Short mmCIF file of C-alpha atoms in Angstrom, two decimals:
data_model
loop_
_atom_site.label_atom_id
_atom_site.label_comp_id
_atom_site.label_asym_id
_atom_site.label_seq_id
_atom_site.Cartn_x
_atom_site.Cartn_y
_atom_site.Cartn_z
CA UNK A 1 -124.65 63.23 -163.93
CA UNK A 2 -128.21 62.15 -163.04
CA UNK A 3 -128.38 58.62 -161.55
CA UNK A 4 -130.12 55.96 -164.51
CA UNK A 5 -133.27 55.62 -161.78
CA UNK A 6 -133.95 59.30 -162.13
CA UNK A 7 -133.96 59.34 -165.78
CA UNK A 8 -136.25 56.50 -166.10
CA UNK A 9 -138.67 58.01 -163.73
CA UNK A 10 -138.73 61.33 -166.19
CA UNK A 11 -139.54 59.21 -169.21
CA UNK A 12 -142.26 57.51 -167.58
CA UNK A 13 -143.72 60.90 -166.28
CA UNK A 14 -143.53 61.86 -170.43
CA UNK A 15 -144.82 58.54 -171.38
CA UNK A 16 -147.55 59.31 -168.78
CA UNK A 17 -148.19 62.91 -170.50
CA UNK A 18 -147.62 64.74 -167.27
CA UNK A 19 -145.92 68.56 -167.88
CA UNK A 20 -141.95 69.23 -168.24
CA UNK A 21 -142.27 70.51 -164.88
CA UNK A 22 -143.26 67.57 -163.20
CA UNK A 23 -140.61 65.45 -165.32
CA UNK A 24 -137.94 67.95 -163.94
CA UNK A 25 -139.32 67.68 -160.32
CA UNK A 26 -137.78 63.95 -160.83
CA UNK A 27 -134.69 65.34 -160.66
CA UNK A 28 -135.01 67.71 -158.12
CA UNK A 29 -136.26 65.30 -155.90
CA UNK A 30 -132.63 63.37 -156.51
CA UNK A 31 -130.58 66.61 -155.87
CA UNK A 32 -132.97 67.09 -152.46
CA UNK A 33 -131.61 63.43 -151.23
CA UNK A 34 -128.26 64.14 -152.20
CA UNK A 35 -128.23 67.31 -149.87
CA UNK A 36 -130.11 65.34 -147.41
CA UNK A 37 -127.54 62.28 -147.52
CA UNK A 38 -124.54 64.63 -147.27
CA UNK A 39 -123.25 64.46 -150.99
CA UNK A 40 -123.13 68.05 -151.05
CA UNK A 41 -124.92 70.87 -149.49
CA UNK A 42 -126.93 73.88 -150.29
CA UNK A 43 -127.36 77.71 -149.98
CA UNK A 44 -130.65 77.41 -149.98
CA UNK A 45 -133.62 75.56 -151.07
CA UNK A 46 -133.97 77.28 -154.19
CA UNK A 47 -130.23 75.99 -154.86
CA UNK A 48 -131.06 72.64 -154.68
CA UNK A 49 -133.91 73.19 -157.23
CA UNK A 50 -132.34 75.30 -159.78
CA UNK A 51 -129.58 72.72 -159.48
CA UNK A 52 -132.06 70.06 -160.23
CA UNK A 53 -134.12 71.85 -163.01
CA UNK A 54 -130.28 72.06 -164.78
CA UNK A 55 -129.87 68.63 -164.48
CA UNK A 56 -132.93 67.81 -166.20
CA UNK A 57 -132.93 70.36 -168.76
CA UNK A 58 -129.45 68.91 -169.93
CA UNK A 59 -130.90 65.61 -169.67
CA UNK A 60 -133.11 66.38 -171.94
CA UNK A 61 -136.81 67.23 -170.29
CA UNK A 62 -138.02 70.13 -172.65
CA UNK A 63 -138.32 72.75 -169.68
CA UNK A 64 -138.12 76.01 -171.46
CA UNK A 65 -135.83 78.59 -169.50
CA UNK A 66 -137.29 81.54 -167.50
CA UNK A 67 -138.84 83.93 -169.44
CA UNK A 68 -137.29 87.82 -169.83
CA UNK A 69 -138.26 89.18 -166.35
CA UNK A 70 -138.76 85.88 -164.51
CA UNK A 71 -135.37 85.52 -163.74
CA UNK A 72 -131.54 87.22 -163.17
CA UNK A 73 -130.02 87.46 -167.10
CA UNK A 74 -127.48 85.18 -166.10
CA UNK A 75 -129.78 82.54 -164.69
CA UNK A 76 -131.76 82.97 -167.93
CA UNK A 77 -128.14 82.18 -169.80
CA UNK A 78 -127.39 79.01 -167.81
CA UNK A 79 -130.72 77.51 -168.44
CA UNK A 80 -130.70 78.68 -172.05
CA UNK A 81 -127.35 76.96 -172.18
CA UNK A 82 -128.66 73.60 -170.58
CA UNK A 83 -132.10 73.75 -172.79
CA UNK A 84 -130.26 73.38 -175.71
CA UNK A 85 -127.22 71.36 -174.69
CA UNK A 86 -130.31 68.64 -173.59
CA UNK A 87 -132.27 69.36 -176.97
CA UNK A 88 -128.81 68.54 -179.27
CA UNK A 89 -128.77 72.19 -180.59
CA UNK A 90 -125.19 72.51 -178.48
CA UNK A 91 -122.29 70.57 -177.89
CA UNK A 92 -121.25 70.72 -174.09
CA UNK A 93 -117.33 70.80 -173.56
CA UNK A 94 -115.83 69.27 -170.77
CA UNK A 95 -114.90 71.59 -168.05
CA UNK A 96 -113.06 68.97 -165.26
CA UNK A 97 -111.74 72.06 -163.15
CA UNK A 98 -114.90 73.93 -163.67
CA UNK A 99 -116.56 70.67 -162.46
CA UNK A 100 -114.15 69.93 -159.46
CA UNK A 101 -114.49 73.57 -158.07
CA UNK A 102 -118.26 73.79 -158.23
CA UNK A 103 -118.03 70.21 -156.36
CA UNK A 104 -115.52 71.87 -153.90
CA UNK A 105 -117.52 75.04 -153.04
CA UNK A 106 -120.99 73.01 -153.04
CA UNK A 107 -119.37 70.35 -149.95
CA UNK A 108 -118.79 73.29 -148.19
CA UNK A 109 -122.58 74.79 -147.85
CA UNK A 110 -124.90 73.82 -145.30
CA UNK A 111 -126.96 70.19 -145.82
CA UNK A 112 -130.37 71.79 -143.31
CA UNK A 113 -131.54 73.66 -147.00
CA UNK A 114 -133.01 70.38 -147.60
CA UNK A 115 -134.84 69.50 -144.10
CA UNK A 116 -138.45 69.33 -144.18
CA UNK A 117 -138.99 72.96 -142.56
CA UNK A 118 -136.84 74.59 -145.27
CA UNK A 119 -138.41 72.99 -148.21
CA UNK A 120 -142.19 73.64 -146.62
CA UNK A 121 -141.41 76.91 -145.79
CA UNK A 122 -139.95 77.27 -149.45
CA UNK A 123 -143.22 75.59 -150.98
CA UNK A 124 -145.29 77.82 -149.13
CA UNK A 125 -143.40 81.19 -150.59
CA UNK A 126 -143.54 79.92 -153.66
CA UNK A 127 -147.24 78.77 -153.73
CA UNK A 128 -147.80 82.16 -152.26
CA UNK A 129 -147.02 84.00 -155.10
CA UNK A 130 -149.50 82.14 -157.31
CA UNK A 131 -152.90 83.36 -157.63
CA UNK A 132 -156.03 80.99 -156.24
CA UNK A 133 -157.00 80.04 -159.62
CA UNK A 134 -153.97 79.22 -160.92
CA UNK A 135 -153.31 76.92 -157.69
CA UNK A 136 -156.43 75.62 -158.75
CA UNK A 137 -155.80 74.66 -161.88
CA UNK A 138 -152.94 72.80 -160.97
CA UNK A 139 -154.65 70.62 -158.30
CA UNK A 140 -157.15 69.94 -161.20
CA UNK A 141 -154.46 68.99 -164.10
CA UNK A 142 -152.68 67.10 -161.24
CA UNK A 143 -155.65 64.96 -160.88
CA UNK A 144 -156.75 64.31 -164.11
CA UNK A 145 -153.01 62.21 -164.93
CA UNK A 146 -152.95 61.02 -161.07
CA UNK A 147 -154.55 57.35 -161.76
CA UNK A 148 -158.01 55.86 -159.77
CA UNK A 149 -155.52 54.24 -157.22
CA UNK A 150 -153.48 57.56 -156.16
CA UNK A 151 -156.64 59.72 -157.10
CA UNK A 152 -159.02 57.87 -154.40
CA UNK A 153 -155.61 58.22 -151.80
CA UNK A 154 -155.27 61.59 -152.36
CA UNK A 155 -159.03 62.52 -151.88
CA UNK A 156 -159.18 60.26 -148.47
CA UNK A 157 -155.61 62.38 -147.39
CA UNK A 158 -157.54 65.50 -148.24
CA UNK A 159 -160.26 64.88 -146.18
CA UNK A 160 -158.55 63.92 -143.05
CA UNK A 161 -157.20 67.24 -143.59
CA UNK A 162 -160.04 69.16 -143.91
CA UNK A 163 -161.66 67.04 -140.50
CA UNK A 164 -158.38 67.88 -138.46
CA UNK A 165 -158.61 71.18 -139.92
CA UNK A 166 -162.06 71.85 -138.21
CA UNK A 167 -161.45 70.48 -134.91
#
């Protein structure tokens, strides 16, 4: 279960008319300081994300599942499964031993999938595989629903970067 503070920040990301994506990230930001607090651990970076884009598909954030050829068939099945058990088209059935052995196995993987390194190096991949314009694009929709406050921070950030950057 997502905590109440999670799903509150996802509605206000909707309210706010940012992207499914970034309502998800909400709750892959939680599963990130779970690892990092020792609730449970990881595999691997990716684990704590797809764990987190579950949780917020089944909470309801309309995040549409991979499509055919993003993803392994049976990853496409989960998230199909959580999609629609967040959208009302399914009813979920409790599953407590299901439950208590994925709890089990995930307090025995590591908790360093969540340091800093990992999830930078992880970002990095993943931007990586992006093209330029695409990146672009994002920084640009990012932006646009950012707000003058956070806009004007994020262009003063920017160019501290870009004058460390040159020295």
């Amino acid at each position: 279960m997502p905590e109440r503070k999670t799903v509150q920040k996802a509605k206000r990301d909707k309210r706010a008319g940012k992207s499914p994506t970034t309502q998800a990230g909400e709750f892959v930001h939680e599963e990130i300081r779970k690892v990092r607090r020792g609730q449970h651990g990881a595999r691997s970076p990716q684990q704590a994300i797809a764990i987190g884009l579950s949780k917020a598909r089944r909470a309801g954030v309309p995040l549409r599942p991979p499509a055919k050829g993003k993803a392994k068939a049976t990853t496409r099945r989960s998230a199909e499964y959580a999609y629609e058990a967040g959208q009302g088209k399914r009813k979920t059935r409790r599953q407590p031993r299901v439950s208590r052995a994925v709890s089990q196995t995930l307090k025995r993987e590591p908790r360093g999938t969540a340091s800093r390194a990992a999830l930078s190096k992880q970002a990095r991949s993943a931007a990586s595989r992006r093209s330029a314009s695409a990146r672009s694009a994002a920084a640009r929709k990012a932006a646009k629903t950012k707000g003058p406050a956070r806009r004007s921070a994020a262009a003063k950030k920017a160019a501290r970067t870009r004058a460390r950057r040159r020295r």
